[in-house]
PDB file of N, CA and C in Angstrom:
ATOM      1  N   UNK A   1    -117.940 114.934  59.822  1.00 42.00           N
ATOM      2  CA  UNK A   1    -117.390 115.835  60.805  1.00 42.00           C
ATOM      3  C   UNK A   1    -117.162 117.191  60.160  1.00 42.00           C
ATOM      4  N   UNK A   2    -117.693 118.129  60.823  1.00 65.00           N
ATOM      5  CA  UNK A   2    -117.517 119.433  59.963  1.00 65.00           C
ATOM      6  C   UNK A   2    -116.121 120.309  60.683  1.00 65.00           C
ATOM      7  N   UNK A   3    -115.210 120.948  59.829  1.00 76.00           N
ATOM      8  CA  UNK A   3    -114.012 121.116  59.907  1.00 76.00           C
ATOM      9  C   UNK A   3    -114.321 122.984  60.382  1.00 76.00           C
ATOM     10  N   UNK A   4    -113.433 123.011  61.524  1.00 84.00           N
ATOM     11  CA  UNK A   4    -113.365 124.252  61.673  1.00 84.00           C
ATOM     12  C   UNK A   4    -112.041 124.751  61.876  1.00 84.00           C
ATOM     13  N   UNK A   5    -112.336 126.535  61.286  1.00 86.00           N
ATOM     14  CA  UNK A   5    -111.486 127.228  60.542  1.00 86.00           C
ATOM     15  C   UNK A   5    -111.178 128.608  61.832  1.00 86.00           C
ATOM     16  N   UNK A   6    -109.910 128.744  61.613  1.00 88.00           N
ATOM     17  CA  UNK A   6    -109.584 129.974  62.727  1.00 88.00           C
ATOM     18  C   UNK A   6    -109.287 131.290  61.719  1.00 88.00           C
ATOM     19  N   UNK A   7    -109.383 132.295  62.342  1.00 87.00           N
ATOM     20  CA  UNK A   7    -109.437 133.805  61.876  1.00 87.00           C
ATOM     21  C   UNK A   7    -108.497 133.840  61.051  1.00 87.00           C
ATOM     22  N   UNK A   8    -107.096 133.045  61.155  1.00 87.00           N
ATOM     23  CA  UNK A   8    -105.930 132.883  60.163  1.00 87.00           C
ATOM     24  C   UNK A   8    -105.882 132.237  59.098  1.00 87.00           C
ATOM     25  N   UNK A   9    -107.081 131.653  58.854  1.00 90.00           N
ATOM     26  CA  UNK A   9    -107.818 130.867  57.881  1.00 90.00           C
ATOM     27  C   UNK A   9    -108.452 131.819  56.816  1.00 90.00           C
ATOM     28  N   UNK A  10    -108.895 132.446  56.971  1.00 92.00           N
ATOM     29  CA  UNK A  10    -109.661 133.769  55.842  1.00 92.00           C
ATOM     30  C   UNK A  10    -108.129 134.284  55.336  1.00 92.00           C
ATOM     31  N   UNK A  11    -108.358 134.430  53.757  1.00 94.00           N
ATOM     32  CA  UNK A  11    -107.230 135.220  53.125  1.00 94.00           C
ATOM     33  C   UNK A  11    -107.863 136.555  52.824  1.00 94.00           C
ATOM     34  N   UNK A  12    -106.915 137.182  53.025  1.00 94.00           N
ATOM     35  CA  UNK A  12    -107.003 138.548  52.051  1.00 94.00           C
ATOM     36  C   UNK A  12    -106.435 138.148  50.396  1.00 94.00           C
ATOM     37  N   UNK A  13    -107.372 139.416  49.751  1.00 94.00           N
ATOM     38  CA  UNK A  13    -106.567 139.143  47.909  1.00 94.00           C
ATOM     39  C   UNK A  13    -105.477 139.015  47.914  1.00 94.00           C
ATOM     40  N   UNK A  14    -104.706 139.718  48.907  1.00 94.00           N
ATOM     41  CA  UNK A  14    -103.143 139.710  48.707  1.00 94.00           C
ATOM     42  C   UNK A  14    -103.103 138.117  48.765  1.00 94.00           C
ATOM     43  N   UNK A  15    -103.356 137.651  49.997  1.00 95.00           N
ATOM     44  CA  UNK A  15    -102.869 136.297  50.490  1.00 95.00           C
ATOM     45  C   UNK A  15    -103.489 135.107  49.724  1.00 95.00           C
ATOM     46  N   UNK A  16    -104.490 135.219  49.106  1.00 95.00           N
ATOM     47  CA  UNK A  16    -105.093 134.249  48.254  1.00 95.00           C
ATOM     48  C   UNK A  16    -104.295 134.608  46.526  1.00 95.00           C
ATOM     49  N   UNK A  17    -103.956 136.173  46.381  1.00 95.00           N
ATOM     50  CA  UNK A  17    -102.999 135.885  44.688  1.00 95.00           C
ATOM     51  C   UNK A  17    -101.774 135.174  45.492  1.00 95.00           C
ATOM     52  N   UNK A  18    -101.363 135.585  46.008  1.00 95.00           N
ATOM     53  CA  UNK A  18    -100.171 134.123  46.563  1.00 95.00           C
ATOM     54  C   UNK A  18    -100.129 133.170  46.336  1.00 95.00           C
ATOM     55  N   UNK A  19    -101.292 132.863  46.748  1.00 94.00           N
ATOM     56  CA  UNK A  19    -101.029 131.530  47.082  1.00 94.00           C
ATOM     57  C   UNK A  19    -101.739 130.540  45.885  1.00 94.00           C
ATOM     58  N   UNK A  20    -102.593 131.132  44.737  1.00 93.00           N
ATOM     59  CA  UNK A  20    -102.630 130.878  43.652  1.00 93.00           C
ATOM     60  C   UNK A  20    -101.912 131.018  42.297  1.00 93.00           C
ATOM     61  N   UNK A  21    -101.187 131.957  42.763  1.00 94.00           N
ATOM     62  CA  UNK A  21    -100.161 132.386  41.617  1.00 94.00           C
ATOM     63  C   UNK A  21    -100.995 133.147  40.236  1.00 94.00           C
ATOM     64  N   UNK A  22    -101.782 134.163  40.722  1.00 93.00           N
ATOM     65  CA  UNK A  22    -103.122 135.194  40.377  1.00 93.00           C
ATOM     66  C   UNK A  22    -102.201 136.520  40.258  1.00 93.00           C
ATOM     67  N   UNK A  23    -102.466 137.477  39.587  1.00 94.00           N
ATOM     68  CA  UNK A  23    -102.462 138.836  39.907  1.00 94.00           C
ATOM     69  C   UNK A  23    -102.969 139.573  40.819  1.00 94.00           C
ATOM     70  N   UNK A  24    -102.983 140.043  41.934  1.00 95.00           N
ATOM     71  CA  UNK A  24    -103.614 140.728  42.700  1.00 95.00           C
ATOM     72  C   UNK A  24    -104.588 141.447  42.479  1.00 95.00           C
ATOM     73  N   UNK A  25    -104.368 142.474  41.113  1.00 95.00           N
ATOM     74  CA  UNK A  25    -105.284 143.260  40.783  1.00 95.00           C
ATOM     75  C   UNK A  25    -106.479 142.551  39.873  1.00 95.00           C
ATOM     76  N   UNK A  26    -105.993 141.758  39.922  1.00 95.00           N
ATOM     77  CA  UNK A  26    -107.312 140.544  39.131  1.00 95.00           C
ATOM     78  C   UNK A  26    -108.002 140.500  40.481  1.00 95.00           C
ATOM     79  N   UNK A  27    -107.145 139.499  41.355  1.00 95.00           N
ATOM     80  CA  UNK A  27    -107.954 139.406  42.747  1.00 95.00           C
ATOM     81  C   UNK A  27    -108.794 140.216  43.607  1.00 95.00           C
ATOM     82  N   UNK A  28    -108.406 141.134  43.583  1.00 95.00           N
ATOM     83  CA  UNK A  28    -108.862 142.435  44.262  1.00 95.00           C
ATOM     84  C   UNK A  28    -110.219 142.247  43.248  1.00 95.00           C
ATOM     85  N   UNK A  29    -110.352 142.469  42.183  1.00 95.00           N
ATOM     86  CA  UNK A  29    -111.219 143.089  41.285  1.00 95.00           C
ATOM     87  C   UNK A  29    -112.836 142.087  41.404  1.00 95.00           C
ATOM     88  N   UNK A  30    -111.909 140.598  41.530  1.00 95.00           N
ATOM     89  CA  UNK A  30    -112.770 139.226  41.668  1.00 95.00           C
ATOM     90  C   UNK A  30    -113.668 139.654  43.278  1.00 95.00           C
ATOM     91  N   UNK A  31    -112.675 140.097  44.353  1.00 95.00           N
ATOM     92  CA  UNK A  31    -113.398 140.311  45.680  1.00 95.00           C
ATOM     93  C   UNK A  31    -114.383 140.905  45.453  1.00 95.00           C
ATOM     94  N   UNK A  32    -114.343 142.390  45.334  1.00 95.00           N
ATOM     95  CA  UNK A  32    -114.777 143.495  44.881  1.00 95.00           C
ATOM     96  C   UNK A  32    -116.583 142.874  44.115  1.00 95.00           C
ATOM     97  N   UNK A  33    -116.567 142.353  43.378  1.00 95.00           N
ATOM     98  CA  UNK A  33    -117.293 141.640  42.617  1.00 95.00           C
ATOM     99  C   UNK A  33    -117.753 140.386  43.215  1.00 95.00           C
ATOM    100  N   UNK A  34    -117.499 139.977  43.942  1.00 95.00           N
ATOM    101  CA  UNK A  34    -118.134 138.525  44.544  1.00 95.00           C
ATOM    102  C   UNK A  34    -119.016 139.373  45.863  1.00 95.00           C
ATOM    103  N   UNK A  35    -117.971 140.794  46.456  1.00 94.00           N
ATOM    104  CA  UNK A  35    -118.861 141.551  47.678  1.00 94.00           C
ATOM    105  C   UNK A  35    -120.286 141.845  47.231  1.00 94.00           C
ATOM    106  N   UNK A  36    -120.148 142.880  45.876  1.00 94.00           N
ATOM    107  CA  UNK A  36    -121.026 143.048  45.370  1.00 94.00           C
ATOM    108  C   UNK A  36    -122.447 142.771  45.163  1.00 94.00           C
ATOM    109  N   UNK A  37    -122.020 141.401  44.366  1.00 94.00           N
ATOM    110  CA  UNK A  37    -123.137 140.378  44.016  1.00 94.00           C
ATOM    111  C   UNK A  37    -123.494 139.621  45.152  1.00 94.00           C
ATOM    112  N   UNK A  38    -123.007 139.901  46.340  1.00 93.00           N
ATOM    113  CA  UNK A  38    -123.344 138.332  47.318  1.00 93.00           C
ATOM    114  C   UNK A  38    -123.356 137.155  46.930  1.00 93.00           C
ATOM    115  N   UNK A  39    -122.039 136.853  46.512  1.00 91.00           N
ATOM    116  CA  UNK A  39    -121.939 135.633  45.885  1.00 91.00           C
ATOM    117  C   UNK A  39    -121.658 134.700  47.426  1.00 91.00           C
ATOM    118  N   UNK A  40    -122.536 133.699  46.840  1.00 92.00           N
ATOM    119  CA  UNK A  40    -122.827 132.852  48.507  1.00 92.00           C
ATOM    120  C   UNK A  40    -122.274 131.161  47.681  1.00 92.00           C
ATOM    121  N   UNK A  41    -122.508 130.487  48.975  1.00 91.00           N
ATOM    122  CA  UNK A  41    -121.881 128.852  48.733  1.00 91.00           C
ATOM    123  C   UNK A  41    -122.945 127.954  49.747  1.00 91.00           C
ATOM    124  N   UNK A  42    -123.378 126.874  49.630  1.00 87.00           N
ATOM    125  CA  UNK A  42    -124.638 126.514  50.383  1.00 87.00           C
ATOM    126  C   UNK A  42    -123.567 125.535  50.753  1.00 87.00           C
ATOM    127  N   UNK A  43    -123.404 125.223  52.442  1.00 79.00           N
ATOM    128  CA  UNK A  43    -122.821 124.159  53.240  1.00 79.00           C
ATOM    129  C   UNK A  43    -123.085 122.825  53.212  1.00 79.00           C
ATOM    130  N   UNK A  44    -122.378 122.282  53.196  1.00 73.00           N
ATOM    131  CA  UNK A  44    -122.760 121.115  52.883  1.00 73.00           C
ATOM    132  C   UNK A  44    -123.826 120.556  54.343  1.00 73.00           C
ATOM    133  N   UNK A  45    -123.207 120.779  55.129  1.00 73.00           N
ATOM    134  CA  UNK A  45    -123.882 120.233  56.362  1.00 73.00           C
ATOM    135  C   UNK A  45    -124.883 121.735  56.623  1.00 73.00           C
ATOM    136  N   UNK A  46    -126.600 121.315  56.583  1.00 76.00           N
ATOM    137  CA  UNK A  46    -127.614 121.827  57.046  1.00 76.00           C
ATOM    138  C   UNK A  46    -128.014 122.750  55.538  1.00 76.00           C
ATOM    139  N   UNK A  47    -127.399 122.945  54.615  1.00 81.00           N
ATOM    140  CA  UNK A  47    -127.466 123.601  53.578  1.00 81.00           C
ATOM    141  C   UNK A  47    -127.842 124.769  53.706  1.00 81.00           C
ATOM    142  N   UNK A  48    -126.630 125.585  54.324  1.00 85.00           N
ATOM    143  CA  UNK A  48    -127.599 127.711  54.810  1.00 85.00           C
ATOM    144  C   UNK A  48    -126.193 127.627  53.768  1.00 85.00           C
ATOM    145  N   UNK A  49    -127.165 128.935  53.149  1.00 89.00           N
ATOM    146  CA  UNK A  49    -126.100 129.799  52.583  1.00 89.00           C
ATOM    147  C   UNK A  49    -125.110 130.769  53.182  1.00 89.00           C
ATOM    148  N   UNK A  50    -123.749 130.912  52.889  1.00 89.00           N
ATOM    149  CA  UNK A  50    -122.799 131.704  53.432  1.00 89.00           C
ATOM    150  C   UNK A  50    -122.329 132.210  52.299  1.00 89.00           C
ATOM    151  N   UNK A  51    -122.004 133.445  52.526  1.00 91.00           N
ATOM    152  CA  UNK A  51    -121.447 134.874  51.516  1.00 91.00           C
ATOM    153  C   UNK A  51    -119.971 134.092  51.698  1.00 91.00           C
ATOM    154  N   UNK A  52    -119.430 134.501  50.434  1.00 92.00           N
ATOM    155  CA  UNK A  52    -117.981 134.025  50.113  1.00 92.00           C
ATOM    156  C   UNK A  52    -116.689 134.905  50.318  1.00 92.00           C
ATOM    157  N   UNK A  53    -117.475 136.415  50.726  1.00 94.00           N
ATOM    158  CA  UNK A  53    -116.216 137.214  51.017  1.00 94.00           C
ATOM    159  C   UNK A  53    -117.138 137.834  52.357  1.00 94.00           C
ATOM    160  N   UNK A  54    -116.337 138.294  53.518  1.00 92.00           N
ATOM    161  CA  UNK A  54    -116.949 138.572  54.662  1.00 92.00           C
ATOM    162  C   UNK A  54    -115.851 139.926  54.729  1.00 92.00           C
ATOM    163  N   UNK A  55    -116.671 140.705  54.893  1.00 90.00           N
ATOM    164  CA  UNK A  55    -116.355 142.383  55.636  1.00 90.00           C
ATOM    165  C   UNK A  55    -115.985 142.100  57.101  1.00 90.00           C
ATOM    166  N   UNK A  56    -114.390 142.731  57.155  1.00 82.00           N
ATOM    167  CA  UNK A  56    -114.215 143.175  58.438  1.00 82.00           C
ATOM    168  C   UNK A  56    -113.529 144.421  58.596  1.00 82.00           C
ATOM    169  N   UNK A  57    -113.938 145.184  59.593  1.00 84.00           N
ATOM    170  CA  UNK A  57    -113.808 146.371  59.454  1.00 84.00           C
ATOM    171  C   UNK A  57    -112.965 147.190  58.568  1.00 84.00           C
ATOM    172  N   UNK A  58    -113.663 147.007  57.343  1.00 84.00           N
ATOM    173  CA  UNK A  58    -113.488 147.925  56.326  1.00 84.00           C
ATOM    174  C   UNK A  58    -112.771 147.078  55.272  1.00 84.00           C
ATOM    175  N   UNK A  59    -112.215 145.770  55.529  1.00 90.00           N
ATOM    176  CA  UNK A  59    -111.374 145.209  54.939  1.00 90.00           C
ATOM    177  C   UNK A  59    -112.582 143.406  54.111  1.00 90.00           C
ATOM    178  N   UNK A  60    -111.743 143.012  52.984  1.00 93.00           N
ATOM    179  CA  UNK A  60    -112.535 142.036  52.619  1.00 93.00           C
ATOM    180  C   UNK A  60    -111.445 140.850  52.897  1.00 93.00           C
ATOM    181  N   UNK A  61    -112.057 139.534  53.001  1.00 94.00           N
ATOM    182  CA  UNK A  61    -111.514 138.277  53.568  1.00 94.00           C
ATOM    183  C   UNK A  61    -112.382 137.158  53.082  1.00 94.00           C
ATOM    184  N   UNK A  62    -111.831 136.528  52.226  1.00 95.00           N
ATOM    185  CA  UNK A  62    -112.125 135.263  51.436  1.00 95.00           C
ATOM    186  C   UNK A  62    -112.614 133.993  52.272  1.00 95.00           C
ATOM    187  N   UNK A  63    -113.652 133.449  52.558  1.00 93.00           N
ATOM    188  CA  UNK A  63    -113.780 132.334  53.318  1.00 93.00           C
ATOM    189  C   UNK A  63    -113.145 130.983  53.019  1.00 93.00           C
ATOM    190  N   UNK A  64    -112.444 130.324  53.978  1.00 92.00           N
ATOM    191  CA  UNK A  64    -111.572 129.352  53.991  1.00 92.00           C
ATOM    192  C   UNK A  64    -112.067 127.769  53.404  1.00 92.00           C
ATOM    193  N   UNK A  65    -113.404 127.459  53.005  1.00 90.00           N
ATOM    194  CA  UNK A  65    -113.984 126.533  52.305  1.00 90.00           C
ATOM    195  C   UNK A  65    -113.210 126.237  50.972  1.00 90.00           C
ATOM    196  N   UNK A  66    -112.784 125.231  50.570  1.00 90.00           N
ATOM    197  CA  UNK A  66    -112.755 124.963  48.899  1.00 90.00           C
ATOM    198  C   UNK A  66    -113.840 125.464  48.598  1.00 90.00           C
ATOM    199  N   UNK A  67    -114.501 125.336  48.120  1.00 91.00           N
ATOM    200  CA  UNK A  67    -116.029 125.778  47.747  1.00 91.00           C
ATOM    201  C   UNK A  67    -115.906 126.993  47.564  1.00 91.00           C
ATOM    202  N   UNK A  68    -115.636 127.962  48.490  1.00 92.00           N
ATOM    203  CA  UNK A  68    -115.609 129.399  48.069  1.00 92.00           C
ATOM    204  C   UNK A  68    -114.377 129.684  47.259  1.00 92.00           C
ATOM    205  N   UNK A  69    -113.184 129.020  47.393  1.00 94.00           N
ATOM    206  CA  UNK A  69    -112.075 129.168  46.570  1.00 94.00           C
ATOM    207  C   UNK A  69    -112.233 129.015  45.070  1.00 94.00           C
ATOM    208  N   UNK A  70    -113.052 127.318  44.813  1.00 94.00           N
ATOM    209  CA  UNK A  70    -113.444 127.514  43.210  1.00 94.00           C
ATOM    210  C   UNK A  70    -114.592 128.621  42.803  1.00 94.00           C
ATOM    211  N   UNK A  71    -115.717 129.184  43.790  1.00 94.00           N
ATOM    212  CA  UNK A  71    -116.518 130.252  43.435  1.00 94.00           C
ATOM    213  C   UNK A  71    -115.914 131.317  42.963  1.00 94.00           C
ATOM    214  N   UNK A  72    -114.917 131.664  43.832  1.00 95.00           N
ATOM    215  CA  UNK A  72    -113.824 132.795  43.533  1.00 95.00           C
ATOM    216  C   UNK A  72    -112.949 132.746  42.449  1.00 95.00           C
ATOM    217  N   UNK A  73    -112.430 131.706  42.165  1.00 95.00           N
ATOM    218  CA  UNK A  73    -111.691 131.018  40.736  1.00 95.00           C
ATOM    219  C   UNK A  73    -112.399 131.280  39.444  1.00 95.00           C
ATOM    220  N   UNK A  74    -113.983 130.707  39.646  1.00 94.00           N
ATOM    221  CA  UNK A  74    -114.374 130.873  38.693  1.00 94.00           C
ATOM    222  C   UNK A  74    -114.856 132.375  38.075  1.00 94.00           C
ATOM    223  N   UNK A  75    -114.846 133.560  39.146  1.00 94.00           N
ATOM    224  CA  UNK A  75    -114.848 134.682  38.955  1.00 94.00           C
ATOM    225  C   UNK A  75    -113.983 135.285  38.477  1.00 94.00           C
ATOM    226  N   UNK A  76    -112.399 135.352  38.632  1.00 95.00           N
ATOM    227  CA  UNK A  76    -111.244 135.401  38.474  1.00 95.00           C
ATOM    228  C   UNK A  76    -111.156 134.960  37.076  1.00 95.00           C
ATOM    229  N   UNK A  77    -111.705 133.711  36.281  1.00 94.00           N
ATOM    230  CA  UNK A  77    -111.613 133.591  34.867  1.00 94.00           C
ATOM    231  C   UNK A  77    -112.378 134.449  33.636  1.00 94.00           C
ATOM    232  N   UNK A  78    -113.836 135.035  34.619  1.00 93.00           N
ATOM    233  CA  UNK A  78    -114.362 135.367  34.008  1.00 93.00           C
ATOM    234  C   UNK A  78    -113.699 136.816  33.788  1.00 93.00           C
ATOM    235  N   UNK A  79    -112.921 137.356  34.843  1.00 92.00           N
ATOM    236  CA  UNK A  79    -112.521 138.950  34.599  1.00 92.00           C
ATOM    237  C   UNK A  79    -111.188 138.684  33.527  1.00 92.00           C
ATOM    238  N   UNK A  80    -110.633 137.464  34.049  1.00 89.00           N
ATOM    239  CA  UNK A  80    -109.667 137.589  32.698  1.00 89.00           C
ATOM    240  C   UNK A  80    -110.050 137.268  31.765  1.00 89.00           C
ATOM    241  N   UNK A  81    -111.053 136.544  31.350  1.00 88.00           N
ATOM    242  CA  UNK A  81    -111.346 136.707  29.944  1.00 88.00           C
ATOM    243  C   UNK A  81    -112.346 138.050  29.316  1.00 88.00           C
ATOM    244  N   UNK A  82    -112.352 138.750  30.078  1.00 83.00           N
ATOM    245  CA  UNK A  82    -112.599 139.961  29.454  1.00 83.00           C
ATOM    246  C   UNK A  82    -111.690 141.088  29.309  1.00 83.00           C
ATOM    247  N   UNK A  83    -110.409 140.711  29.899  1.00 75.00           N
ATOM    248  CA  UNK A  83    -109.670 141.465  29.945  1.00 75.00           C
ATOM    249  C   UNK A  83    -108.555 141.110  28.722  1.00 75.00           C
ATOM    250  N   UNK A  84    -109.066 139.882  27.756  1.00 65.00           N
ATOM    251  CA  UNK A  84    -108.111 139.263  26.641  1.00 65.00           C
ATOM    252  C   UNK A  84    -108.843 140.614  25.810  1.00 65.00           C
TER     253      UNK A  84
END
């Protein structure tokens, strides 16, 4: 059964360093960088790729999948470890 997600479901950086207990300006930096690159996540059901941060007017919003959360995680490690 594939699970669906309402508009209150997408975080902003703010709302995703929250709720990870992240720096924001890490977060921000991780968005920024996942927009960039088109960093995508292939669905499990039908296997299409979906972009992991979605533009809305003017603003960026994290897609509500686990899947995009560890994509995003694992971006987030990589900026802090360059930032050691």
């Amino acid at each position: 059964m594939t699970e669906t997600y309402k508009k209150n479901d997408y975080l902003t950086p703010t709302q995703y360093a929250t709720r990870y207990n992240v720096p924001a300006d890490v977060v921000k930096a991780a968005v920024e960088k996942a927009w960039r690159d088109h960093t995508s996540i292939k669905q499990t059901h039908g296997g299409v790729l979906h972009e992991i941060i979605i533009g809305n007017h003017g603003k960026r919003h994290i897609r509500p999948e686990p899947m995009a959360h560890e994509k995003l995680n694992e971006i987030i490690k990589q900026i802090q470890g360059q930032q050691k």
